[in-house]
Coordinates of C-alpha atoms in Angstrom, one line a residue:
X277 CA -109.7 -63.4 41.4
X278 CA -107.8 -64.3 38.2
X279 CA -104.6 -65.4 40.0
X280 CA -106.6 -68.0 41.8
X281 CA -107.9 -69.6 38.5
X282 CA -105.9 -72.6 37.3
X283 CA -107.7 -73.1 34.0
X284 CA -110.2 -70.9 32.2
X285 CA -112.2 -72.4 29.4
X286 CA -114.3 -69.7 27.6
X287 CA -115.7 -70.1 24.1
X288 CA -115.2 -67.4 21.5
X289 CA -118.1 -65.2 22.7
X290 CA -117.4 -65.6 26.4
X291 CA -113.7 -64.8 25.8
X292 CA -114.7 -61.7 23.9
X293 CA -117.1 -60.5 26.6
X294 CA -114.5 -61.0 29.3
X295 CA -111.5 -59.6 27.5
X296 CA -112.8 -57.1 25.0
X297 CA -111.0 -59.0 22.2
X298 CA -113.2 -60.1 19.4
X299 CA -112.3 -63.8 18.9
X300 CA -112.8 -64.8 15.3
X301 CA -109.7 -67.0 14.7
X302 CA -106.7 -68.6 16.3
X303 CA -104.7 -65.3 16.3
X304 CA -107.4 -63.4 18.1
X305 CA -108.0 -66.3 20.5
X306 CA -104.3 -66.0 21.4
X307 CA -104.7 -62.3 22.1
X308 CA -107.7 -63.1 24.4
X309 CA -105.8 -65.9 26.1
X310 CA -102.9 -63.5 26.8
X311 CA -105.3 -61.2 28.6
X312 CA -106.1 -64.0 31.0
X313 CA -102.5 -64.9 31.5
X314 CA -101.6 -61.3 32.1
X315 CA -104.0 -61.3 35.0
X316 CA -102.5 -64.4 36.6
X317 CA -104.6 -67.3 35.1
X318 CA -102.4 -70.4 34.8
X319 CA -103.9 -71.8 31.6
X320 CA -106.3 -70.2 29.1
X321 CA -108.1 -72.7 26.9
X322 CA -110.3 -71.0 24.4
X323 CA -112.7 -73.2 22.6
X324 CA -113.3 -72.3 18.9
X325 CA -116.1 -74.6 17.8
X326 CA -115.3 -76.2 14.5
X327 CA -111.9 -74.5 14.6
X328 CA -110.9 -76.5 17.6
X329 CA -109.3 -75.1 20.7
X330 CA -106.3 -73.0 21.6
X331 CA -104.3 -73.8 24.7
X332 CA -102.1 -71.0 26.1
X333 CA -99.9 -71.3 29.2
X334 CA -96.8 -69.4 30.2
X335 CA -94.8 -72.3 28.7
X336 CA -96.4 -72.1 25.2
X337 CA -99.3 -72.1 22.9
X338 CA -100.9 -75.1 21.1
X339 CA -103.8 -75.4 18.7
X340 CA -105.9 -78.5 18.9
X341 CA -108.0 -79.2 15.8
X342 CA -111.6 -80.1 16.2
X343 CA -112.9 -83.6 15.7
X344 CA -115.0 -83.8 12.5
X345 CA -118.7 -84.4 13.3
X346 CA -122.0 -83.3 11.8
X347 CA -123.5 -81.0 14.4
X348 CA -127.2 -81.0 15.2
X349 CA -127.3 -78.9 18.4
X350 CA -124.4 -77.1 20.1
X351 CA -126.3 -76.4 23.3
X352 CA -124.2 -78.6 25.7
X353 CA -120.9 -78.7 23.9
X354 CA -119.1 -76.4 26.3
X355 CA -120.4 -78.2 29.3
X356 CA -119.4 -81.6 27.8
X357 CA -115.9 -80.2 27.0
X358 CA -115.3 -78.7 30.4
X359 CA -116.7 -81.6 32.3
X360 CA -114.6 -84.2 30.5
X361 CA -111.5 -82.0 30.6
X362 CA -112.0 -81.6 34.4
X363 CA -112.6 -85.3 34.9
X364 CA -109.5 -86.2 32.9
X365 CA -107.3 -83.7 34.8
X366 CA -108.7 -85.0 38.1
X367 CA -107.9 -88.5 37.0
X368 CA -104.2 -87.5 36.6
X369 CA -104.1 -87.5 32.8
X370 CA -101.6 -85.1 31.1
X371 CA -103.0 -81.8 29.9
X372 CA -102.9 -82.6 26.2
X373 CA -104.8 -85.9 26.7
X374 CA -107.3 -84.1 28.9
X375 CA -107.9 -81.5 26.2
X376 CA -108.4 -84.1 23.5
X377 CA -110.9 -86.0 25.8
X378 CA -112.7 -82.7 26.4
X379 CA -112.8 -81.9 22.7
X380 CA -114.1 -85.4 21.9
X381 CA -116.9 -85.0 24.5
X382 CA -117.8 -81.6 23.2
X383 CA -117.9 -82.8 19.6
X384 CA -120.1 -85.7 20.5
X385 CA -122.5 -83.5 22.4
X386 CA -123.2 -81.6 19.2
X387 CA -124.4 -84.7 17.4
X388 CA -127.7 -85.0 19.4
X389 CA -130.4 -82.5 20.2
X390 CA -130.9 -81.2 23.7
X391 CA -128.6 -80.6 26.6
X392 CA -128.5 -83.5 29.0
X393 CA -129.5 -86.1 26.5
X394 CA -126.6 -85.2 24.3
X395 CA -123.9 -85.5 26.9
X396 CA -121.7 -88.5 26.0
X397 CA -120.4 -91.1 28.4
X398 CA -116.9 -92.2 28.8
X399 CA -117.3 -95.2 26.4
X400 CA -118.5 -92.9 23.6
X401 CA -115.6 -90.5 24.2
X402 CA -113.1 -93.5 24.2
X403 CA -114.7 -94.8 20.9
X404 CA -114.3 -91.5 19.1
X405 CA -110.7 -91.1 20.3
X406 CA -110.0 -94.7 19.2
X407 CA -111.6 -94.1 15.8
X408 CA -109.6 -91.0 15.3
X409 CA -106.3 -92.7 16.3
X410 CA -107.1 -95.6 14.0
X411 CA -107.8 -93.3 11.1
X412 CA -104.5 -91.4 11.8
X413 CA -102.6 -94.7 11.8
X414 CA -103.7 -95.6 8.3

């Protein structure tokens, strides 16, 4: 089935369970991602919680740092990340922008308790991305 998977987005524990590689940092995430690519997956995107995410494709590897938030409940972070990533890719955004949108949604989802109530809308994601861009421009 792996050659039919365009993008896989496991978190650390999911990647470890699937690959047998204990994911504890960016280097071990890269080894787990290589396992997916070796089996034909087009893009392995391992989420690392407060350590960000690691994107690995046959063309290269890129680490995306996490957005700084004060987490309250991480229950829906992965769902928010993957949903926003998928929506951004479906809208035709480039992969790096889609990953940043997913990461913003995942980060925001950790700031409220519960699953569904914590899922951010597009406006909240845009506001976080704008705030981060504004802070970087200073």
